[in-house]
């Protein structure tokens, strides 16, 4: 049945205009003034509302085994939370277990995702390097529609990779038309600082923040940028949380390097004071990596979004219950790292970004949807309210209000790091590929409604860093030799 969204203002990343939007099947069929409703059409009255591309959250961890436990939200509860807040697609991380092949891990994650209620995709993690990994990466890109590979520079002894592994993998990414992603924290230094603080008797959640200062993130971000440049690849830095990391990205972009940065909504509005709360549970629930920072770092992140040196706002939704967090009582290094946010990202960014005048509505669409769709090479199928784009739409009521509370959330965890945050501007309706997933608070999406979205490799010209020139030494060795 067609759906006519009538009387709203269409907001894309590059322009806004008053227009009706006609959805037919999974795509947008027409956009224009006073469109007639086809026979049998459902009409959504969007008077006073903005009609924007559904949010895309490129950083989630649903049903993920991590630090001795598994995240509480799976693909069903996580994507339901997303849809209720206006996010129509998530991109999750496929993490091969120790000695597991990427191909086997991919099959596991595809099974987990069968329950998704909204659209979803995957990034593949590179956690070791070998001829097998080298070969598998081609299948991952060409057969599985995954054009992004994640590298953890932290979590020593678990997911962390060293410079040799990263350099080789970055070069392979460039070679395959893929985009490397990094979690940029110096894991060796973090491990040392953790032991130093524990040795001095600092074992509470505040030790987590002390042992991961901005310098460990700044150093790793700079290093990853230089490695990517030497390997001839573009780079995407996830959860950029501090001035040092942002400045490294900004410098790289000014030098013509194709480097992207992703602040999280948590780091934009929450700061390190959260760890000073004397209630252990309260502070432990906020343990994530990188940790919340001293407040002045937020100004740098906002400036990055405003000026374009940072492009995307994500959540890193990695939700653990209070009971799971208690695994780290007496030793902060054992508190499962991660917080939630999928349901609240759009509303919190609108309140803290658009209502304050920091971001225009178009910049909001850029940061929550269009920019990442372009970075992930799925634009304009995703990230645009345009004819022939997937009908992933959020009807946004700028006058609607709510105060965030865990008591009313869809996520399975028993708290919310944004508890008490006052929002003005909320999703009134969410459409995913032409299906009404949520209308006026009524969540209609069902397990299995979500579709796995494949993303094609990037064209060679896009992949190579603008500053990088293939160089061959007199000995005939090419810079960025791709070694299996
Ligand atoms: O603390 C975090 N961020 N947990 C999820 C894993 C990661 O580092 O992204
Ligand atoms: Zn991370
Ligand atoms: Zn993450």
Tab-separated table of C-alpha atoms and ligand atoms in Angstrom:
chain	number	residue	atom	x	y	z
A	1	UNK	CA	0.000	0.000	0.000
A	2	UNK	CA	1.352	3.467	-0.862
A	3	UNK	CA	2.026	5.930	1.956
A	4	UNK	CA	1.715	9.681	1.539
A	5	UNK	CA	3.556	11.856	4.037
A	6	UNK	CA	1.719	15.115	3.693
A	7	UNK	CA	2.413	18.695	4.701
A	8	UNK	CA	5.913	18.421	6.125
A	9	UNK	CA	9.258	20.015	5.365
A	10	UNK	CA	11.736	17.653	3.742
A	11	UNK	CA	15.203	18.101	5.264
A	12	UNK	CA	18.202	16.584	3.508
A	13	UNK	CA	21.881	17.167	4.252
A	14	UNK	CA	22.106	19.807	1.519
A	15	UNK	CA	18.712	21.510	1.411
A	16	UNK	CA	15.224	21.723	2.886
A	17	UNK	CA	11.876	22.400	1.223
A	18	UNK	CA	8.193	22.090	1.910
A	19	UNK	CA	6.999	18.975	0.080
A	20	UNK	CA	4.868	15.861	0.325
A	21	UNK	CA	6.583	12.491	0.010
A	22	UNK	CA	4.980	9.519	-1.699
A	23	UNK	CA	6.245	6.064	-0.806
A	24	UNK	CA	5.424	3.137	-3.046
A	25	UNK	CA	6.810	-0.273	-2.136
A	26	UNK	CA	10.257	-0.011	-0.568
A	27	UNK	CA	11.253	3.240	-2.271
A	28	UNK	CA	10.314	6.889	-2.448
A	29	UNK	CA	8.218	7.348	-5.591
A	30	UNK	CA	7.631	11.100	-5.687
A	31	UNK	CA	8.378	14.323	-3.827
A	32	UNK	CA	6.439	17.466	-4.597
A	33	UNK	CA	3.846	20.027	-3.633
A	34	UNK	CA	0.284	18.858	-2.997
A	35	UNK	CA	0.761	15.296	-4.212
A	36	UNK	CA	-2.567	13.471	-4.610
A	37	UNK	CA	-3.050	10.420	-2.392
A	38	UNK	CA	-3.301	7.267	-4.571
A	39	UNK	CA	-6.299	5.015	-3.964
A	40	UNK	CA	-5.879	3.062	-0.746
A	41	UNK	CA	-2.871	5.104	0.414
A	42	UNK	CA	-2.127	5.558	4.098
A	43	UNK	CA	-1.749	9.273	4.779
A	44	UNK	CA	0.585	10.498	7.517
A	45	UNK	CA	-0.046	14.101	8.473
A	46	UNK	CA	3.392	15.707	8.837
A	47	UNK	CA	2.142	19.279	9.379
A	48	UNK	CA	4.693	21.127	11.541
A	49	UNK	CA	7.127	18.224	11.195
A	50	UNK	CA	10.407	17.641	9.395
A	51	UNK	CA	10.705	14.694	7.031
A	52	UNK	CA	14.287	13.466	7.202
A	53	UNK	CA	16.309	10.418	6.124
A	54	UNK	CA	16.169	7.714	8.794
A	55	UNK	CA	19.157	7.714	11.098
A	56	UNK	CA	22.070	5.394	10.350
A	57	UNK	CA	24.139	4.326	13.343
A	58	UNK	CA	27.420	2.927	12.037
A	59	UNK	CA	28.688	1.737	15.393
A	60	UNK	CA	26.764	-0.859	17.400
A	61	UNK	CA	27.623	-4.077	19.246
A	62	UNK	CA	24.501	-6.237	19.395
A	63	UNK	CA	24.692	-9.775	20.761
A	64	UNK	CA	28.458	-9.426	21.069
A	65	UNK	CA	30.606	-11.641	23.294
A	66	UNK	CA	33.026	-9.284	25.063
A	67	UNK	CA	35.049	-9.267	28.278
A	68	UNK	CA	33.602	-12.541	29.521
A	69	UNK	CA	29.951	-11.769	28.857
A	70	UNK	CA	27.583	-10.867	25.991
A	71	UNK	CA	25.921	-7.531	25.315
A	72	UNK	CA	22.353	-7.400	26.613
A	73	UNK	CA	20.714	-6.057	23.470
A	74	UNK	CA	20.517	-8.438	20.548
A	75	UNK	CA	19.559	-7.562	16.987
A	76	UNK	CA	15.858	-7.592	17.866
A	77	UNK	CA	15.869	-5.378	20.951
A	78	UNK	CA	18.664	-3.183	19.617
A	79	UNK	CA	17.048	-2.426	16.281
A	80	UNK	CA	13.645	-1.902	17.963
A	81	UNK	CA	15.265	0.687	20.216
A	82	UNK	CA	16.810	2.244	17.112
A	83	UNK	CA	13.520	2.424	15.198
A	84	UNK	CA	11.658	3.917	18.127
A	85	UNK	CA	14.161	6.788	18.110
A	86	UNK	CA	14.204	7.288	14.316
A	87	UNK	CA	17.244	5.180	13.346
A	88	UNK	CA	16.490	2.856	10.442
A	89	UNK	CA	19.850	1.185	9.904
A	90	UNK	CA	22.676	0.030	12.137
A	91	UNK	CA	26.095	-1.239	11.146
A	92	UNK	CA	27.400	-3.775	13.644
A	93	UNK	CA	30.802	-5.403	14.105
A	94	UNK	CA	31.495	-8.994	13.149
A	95	UNK	CA	34.263	-10.171	15.485
A	96	UNK	CA	35.978	-13.453	14.581
A	97	UNK	CA	36.771	-15.409	17.749
A	98	UNK	CA	40.349	-16.457	18.494
A	99	UNK	CA	41.482	-18.621	15.561
A	100	UNK	CA	38.037	-18.346	13.924
A	101	UNK	CA	38.007	-17.476	10.230
A	102	UNK	CA	36.306	-14.318	9.007
A	103	UNK	CA	34.056	-16.461	6.876
A	104	UNK	CA	32.790	-18.517	9.813
A	105	UNK	CA	32.327	-15.369	11.915
A	106	UNK	CA	30.339	-13.793	9.092
A	107	UNK	CA	27.954	-16.775	9.060
A	108	UNK	CA	27.509	-16.442	12.845
A	109	UNK	CA	26.689	-12.737	12.588
A	110	UNK	CA	24.298	-13.234	9.689
A	111	UNK	CA	22.395	-15.696	11.896
A	112	UNK	CA	22.325	-13.234	14.795
A	113	UNK	CA	20.999	-10.546	12.447
A	114	UNK	CA	18.046	-12.632	11.255
A	115	UNK	CA	16.091	-11.110	14.169
A	116	UNK	CA	16.746	-7.518	13.146
A	117	UNK	CA	13.606	-5.384	12.971
A	118	UNK	CA	15.351	-2.649	10.959
A	119	UNK	CA	18.026	-2.627	8.271
A	120	UNK	CA	21.538	-3.581	9.200
A	121	UNK	CA	25.012	-4.161	7.865
A	122	UNK	CA	28.368	-5.341	9.142
A	123	UNK	CA	31.954	-4.242	9.556
A	124	UNK	CA	34.518	-7.064	9.731
A	125	UNK	CA	37.165	-6.996	12.481
A	126	UNK	CA	40.797	-7.817	11.700
A	127	UNK	CA	42.206	-9.299	14.916
A	128	UNK	CA	45.278	-11.084	13.526
A	129	UNK	CA	47.283	-11.253	10.308
A	130	UNK	CA	48.096	-14.241	8.107
A	131	UNK	CA	47.773	-15.477	4.538
A	132	UNK	CA	44.309	-16.756	5.503
A	133	UNK	CA	43.170	-13.272	6.635
A	134	UNK	CA	44.654	-11.736	3.490
A	135	UNK	CA	42.683	-14.138	1.278
A	136	UNK	CA	39.460	-13.942	3.283
A	137	UNK	CA	39.318	-10.174	3.019
A	138	UNK	CA	38.647	-10.459	-0.697
A	139	UNK	CA	35.641	-12.726	-0.103
A	140	UNK	CA	34.396	-10.404	2.632
A	141	UNK	CA	34.401	-7.453	0.236
A	142	UNK	CA	33.353	-9.125	-3.018
A	143	UNK	CA	30.899	-11.747	-1.766
A	144	UNK	CA	29.596	-10.459	1.578
A	145	UNK	CA	29.150	-6.787	0.706
A	146	UNK	CA	31.329	-5.549	3.571
A	147	UNK	CA	33.599	-2.663	2.590
A	148	UNK	CA	34.920	-1.813	6.076
A	149	UNK	CA	37.473	-3.550	8.307
A	150	UNK	CA	37.835	-2.693	11.996
A	151	UNK	CA	41.164	-2.630	13.857
A	152	UNK	CA	41.381	-2.406	17.640
A	153	UNK	CA	44.545	-0.635	18.818
A	154	UNK	CA	43.448	-1.348	22.413
A	155	UNK	CA	42.207	-4.390	24.400
A	156	UNK	CA	45.673	-5.910	24.707
A	157	UNK	CA	45.647	-9.689	24.807
A	158	UNK	CA	42.179	-9.825	23.259
A	159	UNK	CA	41.258	-7.889	20.117
A	160	UNK	CA	44.329	-5.648	19.809
A	161	UNK	CA	46.466	-5.636	16.653
A	162	UNK	CA	50.013	-4.305	16.337
A	163	UNK	CA	51.434	-1.868	13.775
A	164	UNK	CA	52.650	-4.615	11.454
A	165	UNK	CA	49.198	-6.194	11.367
A	166	UNK	CA	47.520	-2.836	10.850
A	167	UNK	CA	49.868	-1.676	8.107
A	168	UNK	CA	49.375	-4.894	6.167
A	169	UNK	CA	45.637	-4.830	6.629
A	170	UNK	CA	45.352	-1.141	5.665
A	171	UNK	CA	47.339	-1.831	2.483
A	172	UNK	CA	45.068	-4.792	1.729
A	173	UNK	CA	42.019	-2.563	2.270
A	174	UNK	CA	43.385	-0.045	-0.229
A	175	UNK	CA	44.031	-2.857	-2.635
A	176	UNK	CA	40.459	-4.199	-2.333
A	177	UNK	CA	38.611	-0.879	-2.298
A	178	UNK	CA	37.744	-1.070	1.388
A	179	UNK	CA	37.855	1.394	4.282
A	180	UNK	CA	39.843	0.577	7.441
A	181	UNK	CA	38.309	1.614	10.774
A	182	UNK	CA	40.299	2.042	13.977
A	183	UNK	CA	39.555	2.061	17.667
A	184	UNK	CA	42.441	4.406	18.439
A	185	UNK	CA	43.891	3.976	21.935
A	186	UNK	CA	47.436	2.861	22.680
A	187	UNK	CA	46.670	-0.528	24.244
A	188	UNK	CA	50.203	-1.090	25.548
A	189	UNK	CA	50.171	2.152	27.516
A	190	UNK	CA	46.612	1.526	28.749
A	191	UNK	CA	47.670	-1.908	30.058
A	192	UNK	CA	50.639	-0.329	31.919
A	193	UNK	CA	48.497	2.432	33.411
A	194	UNK	CA	45.832	-0.044	34.485
A	195	UNK	CA	48.437	-2.031	36.442
A	196	UNK	CA	49.902	1.175	37.896
A	197	UNK	CA	46.530	2.364	39.206
A	198	UNK	CA	45.494	-1.040	40.506
A	199	UNK	CA	48.909	-1.243	42.231
A	200	UNK	CA	48.148	2.016	44.031
A	201	UNK	CA	44.823	0.692	45.216
A	202	UNK	CA	42.670	2.548	42.681
A	203	UNK	CA	40.271	-0.219	41.738
A	204	UNK	CA	36.953	1.619	41.221
A	205	UNK	CA	35.415	2.855	37.948
A	206	UNK	CA	37.373	6.126	38.140
A	207	UNK	CA	40.525	4.060	37.516
A	208	UNK	CA	39.125	3.263	34.082
A	209	UNK	CA	39.215	6.952	33.122
A	210	UNK	CA	42.618	7.601	34.737
A	211	UNK	CA	44.193	4.735	32.802
A	212	UNK	CA	42.900	5.943	29.426
A	213	UNK	CA	43.891	9.633	29.249
A	214	UNK	CA	43.408	11.654	26.045
A	215	UNK	CA	47.105	11.167	25.217
A	216	UNK	CA	46.652	7.427	24.583
A	217	UNK	CA	43.910	8.269	22.104
A	218	UNK	CA	45.798	11.159	20.511
A	219	UNK	CA	48.920	9.055	19.994
A	220	UNK	CA	47.024	6.138	18.489
A	221	UNK	CA	44.977	8.380	16.216
A	222	UNK	CA	48.131	10.038	14.867
A	223	UNK	CA	49.801	6.646	14.418
A	224	UNK	CA	46.835	5.140	12.585
A	225	UNK	CA	46.669	8.174	10.293
A	226	UNK	CA	50.376	7.861	9.421
A	227	UNK	CA	50.106	4.101	8.900
A	228	UNK	CA	47.117	4.601	6.618
A	229	UNK	CA	49.008	7.234	4.675
A	230	UNK	CA	52.008	4.943	4.228
A	231	UNK	CA	49.712	2.083	3.234
A	232	UNK	CA	47.889	4.320	0.758
A	233	UNK	CA	44.480	3.885	2.355
A	234	UNK	CA	41.703	6.103	3.589
A	235	UNK	CA	40.840	5.842	7.312
A	236	UNK	CA	37.795	6.130	9.602
A	237	UNK	CA	38.432	6.748	13.295
A	238	UNK	CA	35.600	5.491	15.516
A	239	UNK	CA	34.535	7.107	18.802
A	240	UNK	CA	36.743	10.204	18.581
A	241	UNK	CA	36.388	11.542	22.103
A	242	UNK	CA	39.012	14.211	22.734
A	243	UNK	CA	40.727	17.292	21.353
A	244	UNK	CA	44.017	15.457	20.733
A	245	UNK	CA	42.368	12.884	18.463
A	246	UNK	CA	40.180	15.443	16.721
A	247	UNK	CA	43.183	17.662	16.003
A	248	UNK	CA	45.065	14.737	14.474
A	249	UNK	CA	42.119	14.098	12.133
A	250	UNK	CA	41.767	17.791	11.324
A	251	UNK	CA	45.474	18.094	10.507
A	252	UNK	CA	45.312	15.034	8.294
A	253	UNK	CA	42.330	16.376	6.380
A	254	UNK	CA	43.984	19.758	5.947
A	255	UNK	CA	46.936	17.893	4.417
A	256	UNK	CA	44.609	16.227	1.932
A	257	UNK	CA	44.366	12.836	3.619
A	258	UNK	CA	41.000	11.119	3.389
A	259	UNK	CA	40.407	10.583	7.107
A	260	UNK	CA	37.048	10.612	8.884
A	261	UNK	CA	36.166	11.054	12.564
A	262	UNK	CA	33.147	9.818	14.505
A	263	UNK	CA	32.292	11.386	17.872
A	264	UNK	CA	29.680	9.590	19.959
A	265	UNK	CA	26.594	11.286	21.322
A	266	UNK	CA	27.744	10.239	24.812
A	267	UNK	CA	31.051	12.126	24.531
A	268	UNK	CA	29.258	15.216	23.233
A	269	UNK	CA	27.062	15.636	26.321
A	270	UNK	CA	28.514	13.584	29.210
A	271	UNK	CA	31.842	14.259	30.919
A	272	UNK	CA	34.304	12.641	33.310
A	273	UNK	CA	32.439	13.902	36.407
A	274	UNK	CA	30.192	10.890	35.862
A	275	UNK	CA	33.008	8.695	37.216
A	276	UNK	CA	33.249	10.758	40.409
A	277	UNK	CA	29.800	9.608	41.512
A	278	UNK	CA	30.279	7.726	44.777
A	279	UNK	CA	27.646	5.154	43.821
A	280	UNK	CA	29.771	2.321	42.320
A	281	UNK	CA	26.931	1.089	40.091
A	282	UNK	CA	26.275	4.575	38.725
A	283	UNK	CA	29.914	5.092	37.740
A	284	UNK	CA	30.446	1.546	36.437
A	285	UNK	CA	27.431	1.842	34.132
A	286	UNK	CA	29.298	4.684	32.412
A	287	UNK	CA	32.518	2.731	31.864
A	288	UNK	CA	33.282	2.693	28.187
A	289	UNK	CA	36.353	3.172	26.008
A	290	UNK	CA	37.406	5.846	25.410
A	291	UNK	CA	35.995	7.143	28.694
A	292	UNK	CA	33.996	10.340	29.140
A	293	UNK	CA	36.409	13.279	29.047
A	294	UNK	CA	36.912	16.565	30.887
A	295	UNK	CA	34.203	18.917	29.669
A	296	UNK	CA	36.478	21.161	27.560
A	297	UNK	CA	36.961	18.334	25.044
A	298	UNK	CA	33.293	18.628	24.116
A	299	UNK	CA	33.894	22.089	22.629
A	300	UNK	CA	36.471	20.593	20.283
A	301	UNK	CA	34.096	17.812	19.173
A	302	UNK	CA	31.232	20.227	18.553
A	303	UNK	CA	33.549	22.518	16.605
A	304	UNK	CA	34.603	19.536	14.505
A	305	UNK	CA	31.005	18.744	13.622
A	306	UNK	CA	30.315	22.386	12.849
A	307	UNK	CA	33.355	22.866	10.640
A	308	UNK	CA	33.245	19.462	8.970
A	309	UNK	CA	36.502	18.049	10.356
A	310	UNK	CA	34.326	15.426	12.119
A	311	UNK	CA	31.528	13.923	10.086
A	312	UNK	CA	29.409	11.397	11.955
A	313	UNK	CA	27.678	11.061	15.338
A	314	UNK	CA	27.284	7.418	16.423
A	315	UNK	CA	26.519	5.594	19.692
A	316	UNK	CA	28.864	2.587	19.985
A	317	UNK	CA	25.753	0.988	21.521
A	318	UNK	CA	27.269	-1.787	23.632
A	319	UNK	CA	24.821	-2.310	26.445
A	320	UNK	CA	25.542	-4.254	29.636
A	321	UNK	CA	23.183	-4.556	32.595
A	322	UNK	CA	24.190	-3.406	36.073
A	323	UNK	CA	24.613	-7.077	37.008
A	324	UNK	CA	27.083	-7.533	34.155
A	325	UNK	CA	28.955	-4.382	35.152
A	326	UNK	CA	29.361	-5.855	38.640
A	327	UNK	CA	31.834	-8.361	37.212
A	328	UNK	CA	34.350	-5.571	37.773
A	329	UNK	CA	33.751	-4.869	41.474
A	330	UNK	CA	37.166	-4.612	43.057
A	331	UNK	CA	38.957	-4.411	39.674
A	332	UNK	CA	37.886	-1.771	37.149
A	333	UNK	CA	39.699	-3.601	34.324
A	334	UNK	CA	37.018	-6.285	34.519
A	335	UNK	CA	34.016	-3.967	34.165
A	336	UNK	CA	32.566	-4.767	30.715
A	337	UNK	CA	33.224	-1.691	28.570
A	338	UNK	CA	30.238	-0.136	26.872
A	339	UNK	CA	27.147	2.056	27.175
A	340	UNK	CA	23.819	2.352	25.331
A	341	UNK	CA	22.355	5.151	23.246
A	342	UNK	CA	20.755	3.762	20.070
A	343	UNK	CA	17.277	4.935	21.020
A	344	UNK	CA	18.351	8.393	22.130
A	345	UNK	CA	21.026	9.494	19.649
A	346	UNK	CA	18.769	11.576	17.420
A	347	UNK	CA	16.752	13.199	20.197
A	348	UNK	CA	19.826	14.072	22.283
A	349	UNK	CA	21.736	15.441	19.277
A	350	UNK	CA	18.719	17.496	18.230
A	351	UNK	CA	18.343	18.947	21.733
A	352	UNK	CA	22.049	19.576	22.311
A	353	UNK	CA	22.908	20.440	18.719
A	354	UNK	CA	19.978	21.930	16.804
A	355	UNK	CA	18.008	23.524	19.644
A	356	UNK	CA	21.178	25.242	20.888
A	357	UNK	CA	22.052	26.588	17.433
A	358	UNK	CA	25.264	24.565	17.191
A	359	UNK	CA	24.022	22.589	14.192
A	360	UNK	CA	21.610	23.411	11.422
A	361	UNK	CA	18.917	20.855	10.639
A	362	UNK	CA	20.814	19.992	7.460
A	363	UNK	CA	24.020	19.447	9.449
A	364	UNK	CA	22.028	17.242	11.815
A	365	UNK	CA	20.945	15.090	8.849
A	366	UNK	CA	24.550	15.007	7.673
A	367	UNK	CA	25.866	13.857	11.051
A	368	UNK	CA	23.169	11.258	11.702
A	369	UNK	CA	22.592	9.807	8.243
A	370	UNK	CA	23.839	11.295	4.960
A	371	UNK	CA	27.556	11.584	5.764
A	372	UNK	CA	27.911	8.003	6.920
A	373	UNK	CA	25.842	6.776	3.959
A	374	UNK	CA	28.393	8.462	1.701
A	375	UNK	CA	31.394	7.257	3.713
A	376	UNK	CA	30.036	3.683	3.598
A	377	UNK	CA	29.228	3.928	-0.112
A	378	UNK	CA	25.449	3.405	0.160
A	379	UNK	CA	24.356	6.951	-0.688
A	380	UNK	CA	21.798	7.872	-2.031
A	381	UNK	CA	20.112	4.513	-1.553
A	382	UNK	CA	20.386	5.354	2.156
A	383	UNK	CA	20.808	8.774	3.762
A	384	UNK	CA	18.527	10.770	1.481
A	385	UNK	CA	14.876	11.640	1.086
A	386	UNK	CA	14.972	11.447	-2.695
A	387	UNK	CA	13.072	9.728	-5.477
A	388	UNK	CA	14.244	6.107	-5.850
A	389	UNK	CA	16.021	6.133	-2.470
A	390	UNK	CA	14.936	3.511	0.044
A	391	UNK	CA	11.968	4.871	1.965
A	392	UNK	CA	13.885	5.108	5.249
A	393	UNK	CA	12.236	8.153	6.728
A	394	UNK	CA	11.799	9.763	10.101
A	395	UNK	CA	8.947	12.213	10.586
A	396	UNK	CA	10.368	14.513	13.227
A	397	UNK	CA	8.180	16.597	15.515
A	398	UNK	CA	10.300	19.511	16.759
A	399	UNK	CA	7.725	20.430	19.406
A	400	UNK	CA	7.409	17.002	21.042
A	401	UNK	CA	9.095	16.636	24.415
A	402	UNK	CA	10.228	13.877	26.714
A	403	UNK	CA	12.589	13.336	29.607
A	404	UNK	CA	14.734	10.281	29.014
A	405	UNK	CA	14.202	7.482	31.497
A	406	UNK	CA	15.236	3.853	31.540
A	407	UNK	CA	11.758	2.955	32.756
A	408	UNK	CA	10.364	3.639	29.272
A	409	UNK	CA	13.189	2.546	26.981
A	410	UNK	CA	13.210	-0.366	24.553
A	411	UNK	CA	16.786	-1.381	25.298
A	412	UNK	CA	17.042	-4.357	27.650
A	413	UNK	CA	19.342	-2.702	30.157
A	414	UNK	CA	18.141	-1.420	33.513
A	415	UNK	CA	19.527	2.136	33.314
A	416	UNK	CA	20.190	4.883	30.808
A	417	UNK	CA	23.296	7.076	30.804
A	418	UNK	CA	21.077	9.973	29.611
A	419	UNK	CA	18.556	9.510	32.473
A	420	UNK	CA	16.823	12.855	33.160
A	421	UNK	CA	17.971	14.490	29.902
A	422	UNK	CA	15.196	16.775	28.609
A	423	UNK	CA	14.520	16.408	24.879
A	424	UNK	CA	12.510	18.728	22.644
A	425	UNK	CA	12.206	17.205	19.164
A	426	UNK	CA	11.314	13.527	18.769
A	427	UNK	CA	10.548	10.941	16.108
A	428	UNK	CA	6.801	10.846	15.433
A	429	UNK	CA	6.990	8.161	12.767
A	430	UNK	CA	9.731	5.919	11.428
A	431	UNK	CA	9.547	4.171	8.053
A	432	UNK	CA	12.026	1.485	7.042
A	433	UNK	CA	12.009	0.573	3.344
A	434	UNK	CA	8.426	1.715	3.019
A	435	UNK	CA	7.091	-0.078	6.089
A	436	UNK	CA	5.741	1.921	9.019
A	437	UNK	CA	7.984	0.723	11.828
A	438	UNK	CA	6.768	3.202	14.446
A	439	UNK	CA	3.888	5.656	14.499
A	440	UNK	CA	3.056	7.864	17.466
A	441	UNK	CA	4.903	5.551	19.846
A	442	UNK	CA	3.296	2.398	18.467
A	443	UNK	CA	6.200	0.101	17.485
A	444	UNK	CA	5.021	-2.097	14.638
A	445	UNK	CA	8.288	-3.549	13.353
A	446	UNK	CA	8.760	-7.273	13.826
A	447	UNK	CA	11.781	-9.523	14.111
A	448	UNK	CA	12.972	-10.307	10.598
A	449	UNK	CA	11.666	-7.091	9.003
A	450	UNK	CA	15.222	-5.768	8.766
A	451	UNK	CA	17.280	-6.432	5.665
A	452	UNK	CA	21.020	-7.074	5.472
A	453	UNK	CA	22.421	-4.233	3.371
A	454	UNK	CA	25.425	-4.985	1.188
A	455	UNK	CA	27.875	-2.197	0.478
A	456	UNK	CA	29.992	-2.207	-2.676
A	457	UNK	CA	33.758	-1.654	-2.734
A	458	UNK	CA	34.966	1.897	-3.301
A	459	UNK	CA	36.334	2.926	-6.677
A	460	UNK	CA	40.155	2.930	-6.716
A	461	UNK	CA	40.372	6.675	-7.115
A	462	UNK	CA	38.433	7.186	-3.874
A	463	UNK	CA	40.397	4.666	-1.873
A	464	UNK	CA	43.907	5.991	-2.362
A	465	UNK	CA	44.737	8.804	0.000
A	466	UNK	CA	45.009	12.070	-1.835
A	467	UNK	CA	48.540	12.600	-0.480
A	468	UNK	CA	49.782	9.139	-1.316
A	469	UNK	CA	51.827	8.423	-4.418
A	470	UNK	CA	52.933	4.926	-5.298
A	471	UNK	CA	56.694	4.949	-4.919
A	472	UNK	CA	59.091	2.267	-5.975
A	473	UNK	CA	62.539	2.156	-4.452
A	474	UNK	CA	65.621	1.464	-6.597
A	475	UNK	CA	65.429	-2.101	-5.280
A	476	UNK	CA	61.997	-2.451	-6.841
A	477	UNK	CA	60.075	-2.597	-3.558
A	478	UNK	CA	56.831	-0.705	-3.699
A	479	UNK	CA	55.828	1.462	-0.787
A	480	UNK	CA	52.742	-0.198	0.694
A	481	UNK	CA	53.736	-3.663	-0.420
A	482	UNK	CA	50.712	-5.842	0.226
A	483	UNK	CA	51.949	-8.915	2.048
A	484	UNK	CA	49.877	-11.953	2.821
B	1	LIG	O1	33.587	0.628	25.535
B	1	LIG	C1	33.318	0.317	24.405
B	1	LIG	N1	33.471	1.220	23.458
B	1	LIG	N2	32.838	-0.911	24.131
B	1	LIG	C2	32.591	-1.472	22.881
B	1	LIG	C3	33.813	-1.964	22.191
B	1	LIG	C4	34.518	-0.833	21.531
B	1	LIG	O2	35.618	-0.489	21.926
B	1	LIG	O3	33.983	-0.234	20.599
B	2	LIG	ZN1	36.070	0.806	20.382
B	3	LIG	ZN1	32.543	-0.051	19.545
